[in-house]
Amino acid sequence: MIAGEPGALASGAVVAGVDVGGTNTKVLLATPALDVIDRIDLPTPAHAGGAAIVTAAVGAVTDLLDRHRASLAGVGVGAAGVVDATTGTVLVTGNSFTGWAGYGVTDAVTTALGVPATLDNDVNAFLLGEVATGAVAGECDVLGMTLGTGVGGALVLGGSLFAGPRGAAGEIGHVPGFGDALCTCGQVGHLETIAGARGIADRFAERSGRRLSAREVADAARAGDPDASAVFDTAGWGLARAALLTAGILDVTTVVIGGGIARSWDLLEPAITAAIAAEPPVSGAPIRLAQSTLGSDAVALGAAAQVRDLVLGEAATV
């Protein structure tokens, strides 16, 4: 039997998920039910070109397969930047990468390993992971937000990713109306300017005259610093507004939040809850905000779920 045929997983094959970041690549093996078997973290050769990035990831997949004497049914990849999921090609990346934009990821993976492969944006993969087996498992309509250096967003509607006609659906981090600070994209007042790590550091510096990292601002808030607390209150208010906008426009009232800043949930959640209580959705439906439960596995598990569903379809979880 050829790995990747619908019957392959029934005979004990596994799926692999790959999360390609600018600094590290996470590779994991999972069962069809998305139970993690094992994982490897390795440095991303981000400036060595697309072939080197894929070769490093493929090598980690092979090492895991050899370690567990497993057969492989497919590989899902989540990558930062803009991707064409249909062709499995990276379109646009930040300056963390060299030679990654324009690279045909899925063709290279399939050629190397002989199995089907998928590619999606890392925020889409994050949301797929949380819907498949994480904080919002089984939900059909969800907004996903990742709070890293910036703010990423993705939507699942009716149980499927919704990218929109130009691939920009769910990009809540670049919706205006959140102040007058300049965003990294060149526009003004986007959610990212108050709820991403860079924005939190910048807003604290404006208030206090001191330059700290977002993590240090969180530590200061917990220690009682009023400027740091105010910055996180503003971030929480912004996240609540994003949830309320989504509820009002799409009637989506479930939101899952991940990324490094979400680890400061103790600072964000009170402000989020207060803002939503002050202006609840007109539908009267309660908004559910959930913190990611998959942590650093979310993107790789979501990518694994995507290729699992490609290989097995509705039989994937049987």
GROMACS .gro file of C-alpha atoms in nm:
model
  318
    1MET     CA    1   0.000   0.000   0.000
    2ILE     CA    2   0.125   0.349  -0.085
    3ALA     CA    3   0.151   0.583   0.214
    4GLY     CA    4  -0.111   0.851   0.178
    5GLU     CA    5  -0.385   0.627   0.033
    6PRO     CA    6  -0.706   0.634   0.241
    7GLY     CA    7  -0.635   0.292   0.388
    8ALA     CA    8  -0.283   0.377   0.497
    9LEU     CA    9  -0.370   0.524   0.836
   10ALA     CA   10  -0.583   0.222   0.923
   11SER     CA   11  -0.267   0.013   0.910
   12GLY     CA   12  -0.087   0.233   1.161
   13ALA     CA   13   0.049   0.524   0.958
   14VAL     CA   14   0.094   0.865   1.117
   15VAL     CA   15   0.077   1.225   1.004
   16ALA     CA   16   0.346   1.489   1.050
   17GLY     CA   17   0.297   1.856   1.128
   18VAL     CA   18   0.560   2.123   1.065
   19ASP     CA   19   0.562   2.477   1.201
   20VAL     CA   20   0.820   2.689   1.018
   21GLY     CA   21   0.907   3.004   1.209
   22GLY     CA   22   1.175   3.260   1.148
   23THR     CA   23   1.386   3.128   1.436
   24ASN     CA   24   1.275   2.770   1.505
   25THR     CA   25   1.097   2.491   1.323
   26LYS     CA   26   0.880   2.249   1.519
   27VAL     CA   27   0.814   1.905   1.372
   28LEU     CA   28   0.581   1.651   1.530
   29LEU     CA   29   0.429   1.314   1.456
   30ALA     CA   30   0.067   1.251   1.549
   31THR     CA   31  -0.187   0.974   1.531
   32PRO     CA   32  -0.499   1.016   1.314
   33ALA     CA   33  -0.673   1.135   1.633
   34LEU     CA   34  -0.399   1.402   1.665
   35ASP     CA   35  -0.240   1.258   1.975
   36VAL     CA   36   0.122   1.373   1.966
   37ILE     CA   37   0.366   1.084   1.946
   38ASP     CA   38   0.690   1.280   1.949
   39ARG     CA   39   0.834   1.613   1.845
   40ILE     CA   40   1.162   1.779   1.746
   41ASP     CA   41   1.249   2.149   1.764
   42LEU     CA   42   1.535   2.268   1.546
   43PRO     CA   43   1.678   2.600   1.429
   44THR     CA   44   1.529   2.726   1.103
   45PRO     CA   45   1.797   2.788   0.837
   46ALA     CA   46   1.591   3.093   0.748
   47HIS     CA   47   1.853   3.268   0.536
   48ALA     CA   48   1.975   2.960   0.351
   49GLY     CA   49   1.682   2.943   0.108
   50GLY     CA   50   1.366   2.740   0.066
   51ALA     CA   51   1.538   2.413  -0.020
   52ALA     CA   52   1.744   2.426   0.301
   53ILE     CA   53   1.438   2.505   0.514
   54VAL     CA   54   1.243   2.211   0.371
   55THR     CA   55   1.543   1.978   0.387
   56ALA     CA   56   1.585   2.052   0.758
   57ALA     CA   57   1.217   1.984   0.826
   58VAL     CA   58   1.213   1.668   0.615
   59GLY     CA   59   1.521   1.543   0.801
   60ALA     CA   60   1.340   1.588   1.132
   61VAL     CA   61   1.035   1.402   1.000
   62THR     CA   62   1.256   1.115   0.886
   63ASP     CA   63   1.434   1.104   1.223
   64LEU     CA   64   1.101   1.077   1.404
   65LEU     CA   65   0.974   0.808   1.168
   66ASP     CA   66   1.291   0.604   1.219
   67ARG     CA   67   1.274   0.653   1.595
   68HIS     CA   68   0.919   0.515   1.611
   69ARG     CA   69   0.937   0.279   1.313
   70ALA     CA   70   0.627   0.446   1.176
   71SER     CA   71   0.490   0.482   0.825
   72LEU     CA   72   0.385   0.824   0.703
   73ALA     CA   73   0.056   0.922   0.544
   74GLY     CA   74   0.110   1.293   0.489
   75VAL     CA   75   0.283   1.612   0.601
   76GLY     CA   76   0.114   1.940   0.684
   77VAL     CA   77   0.315   2.262   0.697
   78GLY     CA   78   0.225   2.591   0.863
   79ALA     CA   79   0.443   2.886   0.768
   80ALA     CA   80   0.464   3.251   0.861
   81GLY     CA   81   0.379   3.493   0.583
   82VAL     CA   82   0.138   3.486   0.290
   83VAL     CA   83   0.097   3.150   0.121
   84ASP     CA   84  -0.097   3.004  -0.169
   85ALA     CA   85  -0.252   2.698  -0.013
   86THR     CA   86  -0.379   2.575  -0.351
   87THR     CA   87  -0.034   2.552  -0.508
   88GLY     CA   88   0.153   2.497  -0.181
   89THR     CA   89   0.378   2.796  -0.243
   90VAL     CA   90   0.506   3.068  -0.012
   91LEU     CA   91   0.420   3.407  -0.165
   92VAL     CA   92   0.541   3.675   0.076
   93THR     CA   93   0.759   3.662   0.387
   94GLY     CA   94   0.915   3.907   0.628
   95ASN     CA   95   1.283   3.989   0.640
   96SER     CA   96   1.339   3.695   0.875
   97PHE     CA   97   1.364   3.475   0.565
   98THR     CA   98   1.578   3.468   0.251
   99GLY     CA   99   1.476   3.266  -0.053
  100TRP     CA  100   1.156   3.138   0.106
  101ALA     CA  101   0.908   3.351  -0.090
  102GLY     CA  102   0.824   3.182  -0.419
  103TYR     CA  103   0.931   2.839  -0.300
  104GLY     CA  104   0.707   2.541  -0.377
  105VAL     CA  105   0.687   2.379  -0.034
  106THR     CA  106   0.438   2.099  -0.091
  107ASP     CA  107   0.600   1.981  -0.415
  108ALA     CA  108   0.938   1.966  -0.239
  109VAL     CA  109   0.799   1.774   0.059
  110THR     CA  110   0.611   1.528  -0.159
  111THR     CA  111   0.918   1.470  -0.376
  112ALA     CA  112   1.133   1.406  -0.069
  113LEU     CA  113   0.894   1.183   0.126
  114GLY     CA  114   0.653   1.044  -0.133
  115VAL     CA  115   0.336   1.145   0.053
  116PRO     CA  116   0.072   1.417   0.016
  117ALA     CA  117   0.156   1.754   0.169
  118THR     CA  118  -0.035   2.070   0.254
  119LEU     CA  119   0.071   2.428   0.325
  120ASP     CA  120  -0.113   2.706   0.503
  121ASN     CA  121  -0.047   3.029   0.687
  122ASP     CA  122   0.064   2.971   1.045
  123VAL     CA  123  -0.234   3.157   1.195
  124ASN     CA  124  -0.477   2.946   0.991
  125ALA     CA  125  -0.295   2.636   1.110
  126PHE     CA  126  -0.309   2.760   1.471
  127LEU     CA  127  -0.687   2.795   1.448
  128LEU     CA  128  -0.729   2.455   1.279
  129GLY     CA  129  -0.532   2.296   1.563
  130GLU     CA  130  -0.743   2.457   1.834
  131VAL     CA  131  -1.066   2.362   1.654
  132ALA     CA  132  -0.950   2.006   1.593
  133THR     CA  133  -0.820   1.921   1.938
  134GLY     CA  134  -0.767   2.233   2.148
  135ALA     CA  135  -0.953   2.503   2.338
  136VAL     CA  136  -1.243   2.527   2.090
  137ALA     CA  137  -1.256   2.163   1.980
  138GLY     CA  138  -1.566   2.087   1.778
  139GLU     CA  139  -1.673   2.450   1.729
  140CYS     CA  140  -1.792   2.534   1.378
  141ASP     CA  141  -1.763   2.914   1.383
  142VAL     CA  142  -1.454   3.065   1.547
  143LEU     CA  143  -1.228   3.369   1.529
  144GLY     CA  144  -0.865   3.286   1.605
  145MET     CA  145  -0.613   3.548   1.711
  146THR     CA  146  -0.241   3.508   1.772
  147LEU     CA  147  -0.067   3.773   1.978
  148GLY     CA  148   0.300   3.769   1.890
  149THR     CA  149   0.515   4.053   1.765
  150GLY     CA  150   0.199   4.159   1.584
  151VAL     CA  151  -0.159   4.031   1.583
  152GLY     CA  152  -0.267   3.758   1.342
  153GLY     CA  153  -0.620   3.646   1.271
  154ALA     CA  154  -0.811   3.364   1.103
  155LEU     CA  155  -1.170   3.251   1.069
  156VAL     CA  156  -1.343   2.915   1.064
  157LEU     CA  157  -1.701   2.941   0.938
  158GLY     CA  158  -1.932   2.645   0.905
  159GLY     CA  159  -1.650   2.415   1.009
  160SER     CA  160  -1.408   2.525   0.734
  161LEU     CA  161  -1.139   2.789   0.703
  162PHE     CA  162  -1.275   3.104   0.543
  163ALA     CA  163  -1.006   3.300   0.362
  164GLY     CA  164  -1.228   3.542   0.167
  165PRO     CA  165  -1.197   3.625  -0.203
  166ARG     CA  166  -0.851   3.780  -0.161
  167GLY     CA  167  -0.723   3.570   0.127
  168ALA     CA  168  -0.751   3.851   0.384
  169ALA     CA  169  -1.049   3.731   0.588
  170GLY     CA  170  -0.989   3.723   0.961
  171GLU     CA  171  -0.703   3.977   0.956
  172ILE     CA  172  -0.838   4.143   1.268
  173GLY     CA  173  -0.493   4.269   1.366
  174HIS     CA  174  -0.507   4.521   1.082
  175VAL     CA  175  -0.853   4.663   1.144
  176PRO     CA  176  -0.843   5.038   1.228
  177GLY     CA  177  -1.014   5.220   1.512
  178PHE     CA  178  -0.773   5.145   1.796
  179GLY     CA  179  -0.600   5.478   1.846
  180ASP     CA  180  -0.364   5.680   1.632
  181ALA     CA  181  -0.032   5.495   1.655
  182LEU     CA  182   0.150   5.400   1.336
  183CYS     CA  183   0.127   5.028   1.257
  184THR     CA  184   0.410   4.823   1.112
  185CYS     CA  185   0.208   4.793   0.791
  186GLY     CA  186   0.229   5.171   0.746
  187GLN     CA  187  -0.130   5.251   0.836
  188VAL     CA  188  -0.263   5.401   1.158
  189GLY     CA  189  -0.462   5.278   1.457
  190HIS     CA  190  -0.468   4.906   1.391
  191LEU     CA  191  -0.536   4.657   1.671
  192GLU     CA  192  -0.176   4.536   1.642
  193THR     CA  193  -0.054   4.873   1.773
  194ILE     CA  194  -0.205   4.804   2.117
  195ALA     CA  195  -0.224   4.425   2.147
  196GLY     CA  196   0.093   4.292   1.980
  197ALA     CA  197   0.423   4.264   2.163
  198ARG     CA  198   0.579   4.553   1.973
  199GLY     CA  199   0.272   4.770   2.034
  200ILE     CA  200   0.266   4.691   2.406
  201ALA     CA  201   0.633   4.785   2.439
  202ASP     CA  202   0.578   5.106   2.241
  203ARG     CA  203   0.270   5.212   2.438
  204PHE     CA  204   0.453   5.154   2.766
  205ALA     CA  205   0.749   5.360   2.647
  206GLU     CA  206   0.514   5.644   2.551
  207ARG     CA  207   0.352   5.644   2.894
  208SER     CA  208   0.658   5.587   3.113
  209GLY     CA  209   0.958   5.700   2.913
  210ARG     CA  210   1.112   5.357   2.973
  211ARG     CA  211   1.176   5.093   2.707
  212LEU     CA  212   1.091   4.739   2.821
  213SER     CA  213   1.001   4.421   2.631
  214ALA     CA  214   0.638   4.310   2.638
  215ARG     CA  215   0.730   4.036   2.885
  216GLU     CA  216   0.897   4.290   3.111
  217VAL     CA  217   0.591   4.515   3.086
  218ALA     CA  218   0.378   4.219   3.200
  219ASP     CA  219   0.610   4.159   3.495
  220ALA     CA  220   0.587   4.528   3.585
  221ALA     CA  221   0.207   4.517   3.569
  222ARG     CA  222   0.199   4.222   3.807
  223ALA     CA  223   0.428   4.416   4.039
  224GLY     CA  224   0.180   4.705   4.050
  225ASP     CA  225   0.325   4.947   3.793
  226PRO     CA  226   0.026   5.166   3.690
  227ASP     CA  227   0.162   5.244   3.342
  228ALA     CA  228   0.218   4.875   3.268
  229SER     CA  229  -0.127   4.786   3.400
  230ALA     CA  230  -0.286   5.055   3.183
  231VAL     CA  231  -0.113   4.921   2.873
  232PHE     CA  232  -0.251   4.571   2.933
  233ASP     CA  233  -0.595   4.713   3.011
  234THR     CA  234  -0.587   4.884   2.673
  235ALA     CA  235  -0.475   4.564   2.501
  236GLY     CA  236  -0.761   4.374   2.666
  237TRP     CA  237  -1.006   4.644   2.562
  238GLY     CA  238  -0.882   4.612   2.204
  239LEU     CA  239  -0.922   4.235   2.201
  240ALA     CA  240  -1.276   4.273   2.335
  241ARG     CA  241  -1.355   4.521   2.058
  242ALA     CA  242  -1.223   4.274   1.801
  243ALA     CA  243  -1.449   4.004   1.943
  244LEU     CA  244  -1.749   4.240   1.947
  245LEU     CA  245  -1.686   4.349   1.587
  246THR     CA  246  -1.674   3.986   1.478
  247ALA     CA  247  -1.991   3.906   1.671
  248GLY     CA  248  -2.172   4.201   1.519
  249ILE     CA  249  -2.068   4.144   1.159
  250LEU     CA  250  -2.051   3.764   1.136
  251ASP     CA  251  -2.249   3.648   1.442
  252VAL     CA  252  -1.938   3.457   1.549
  253THR     CA  253  -1.915   3.460   1.928
  254THR     CA  254  -1.636   3.210   1.996
  255VAL     CA  255  -1.279   3.342   2.001
  256VAL     CA  256  -0.955   3.156   2.074
  257ILE     CA  257  -0.640   3.354   2.153
  258GLY     CA  258  -0.283   3.225   2.146
  259GLY     CA  259   0.073   3.348   2.104
  260GLY     CA  260   0.328   3.480   2.348
  261ILE     CA  261   0.120   3.772   2.476
  262ALA     CA  262  -0.169   3.537   2.555
  263ARG     CA  263   0.050   3.392   2.829
  264SER     CA  264  -0.036   3.710   3.016
  265TRP     CA  265  -0.400   3.603   3.027
  266ASP     CA  266  -0.422   3.705   3.392
  267LEU     CA  267  -0.362   4.065   3.281
  268LEU     CA  268  -0.576   4.060   2.967
  269GLU     CA  269  -0.883   3.866   3.073
  270PRO     CA  270  -1.025   4.111   3.331
  271ALA     CA  271  -1.018   4.398   3.082
  272ILE     CA  272  -1.164   4.181   2.806
  273THR     CA  273  -1.449   4.064   3.029
  274ALA     CA  274  -1.528   4.416   3.151
  275ALA     CA  275  -1.537   4.561   2.800
  276ILE     CA  276  -1.768   4.290   2.669
  277ALA     CA  277  -1.998   4.325   2.970
  278ALA     CA  278  -2.025   4.699   2.905
  279GLU     CA  279  -2.128   4.652   2.540
  280PRO     CA  280  -2.261   4.298   2.482
  281PRO     CA  281  -2.350   4.180   2.130
  282VAL     CA  282  -2.688   4.295   2.003
  283SER     CA  283  -2.780   3.928   1.946
  284GLY     CA  284  -2.767   3.871   2.320
  285ALA     CA  285  -2.545   3.568   2.266
  286PRO     CA  286  -2.259   3.535   2.514
  287ILE     CA  287  -1.909   3.574   2.377
  288ARG     CA  288  -1.677   3.289   2.466
  289LEU     CA  289  -1.309   3.382   2.479
  290ALA     CA  290  -1.072   3.092   2.525
  291GLN     CA  291  -0.698   3.085   2.576
  292SER     CA  292  -0.510   2.839   2.356
  293THR     CA  293  -0.459   2.501   2.521
  294LEU     CA  294  -0.216   2.363   2.262
  295GLY     CA  295   0.059   2.617   2.325
  296SER     CA  296   0.358   2.582   2.097
  297ASP     CA  297   0.210   2.268   1.934
  298ALA     CA  298  -0.092   2.450   1.792
  299VAL     CA  299   0.043   2.538   1.447
  300ALA     CA  300   0.206   2.200   1.383
  301LEU     CA  301  -0.102   2.013   1.507
  302GLY     CA  302  -0.328   2.226   1.290
  303ALA     CA  303  -0.109   2.155   0.989
  304ALA     CA  304  -0.120   1.785   1.073
  305ALA     CA  305  -0.500   1.803   1.099
  306GLN     CA  306  -0.519   1.966   0.758
  307VAL     CA  307  -0.321   1.694   0.583
  308ARG     CA  308  -0.502   1.425   0.781
  309ASP     CA  309  -0.833   1.556   0.649
  310LEU     CA  310  -0.694   1.568   0.295
  311VAL     CA  311  -0.582   1.206   0.317
  312LEU     CA  312  -0.885   1.059   0.493
  313GLY     CA  313  -1.161   1.317   0.464
  314GLU     CA  314  -1.449   1.251   0.700
  315ALA     CA  315  -1.297   0.920   0.803
  316ALA     CA  316  -0.999   1.101   0.955
  317THR     CA  317  -1.103   1.072   1.317
  318VAL     CA  318  -1.245   0.720   1.298
   0.00000   0.00000   0.00000
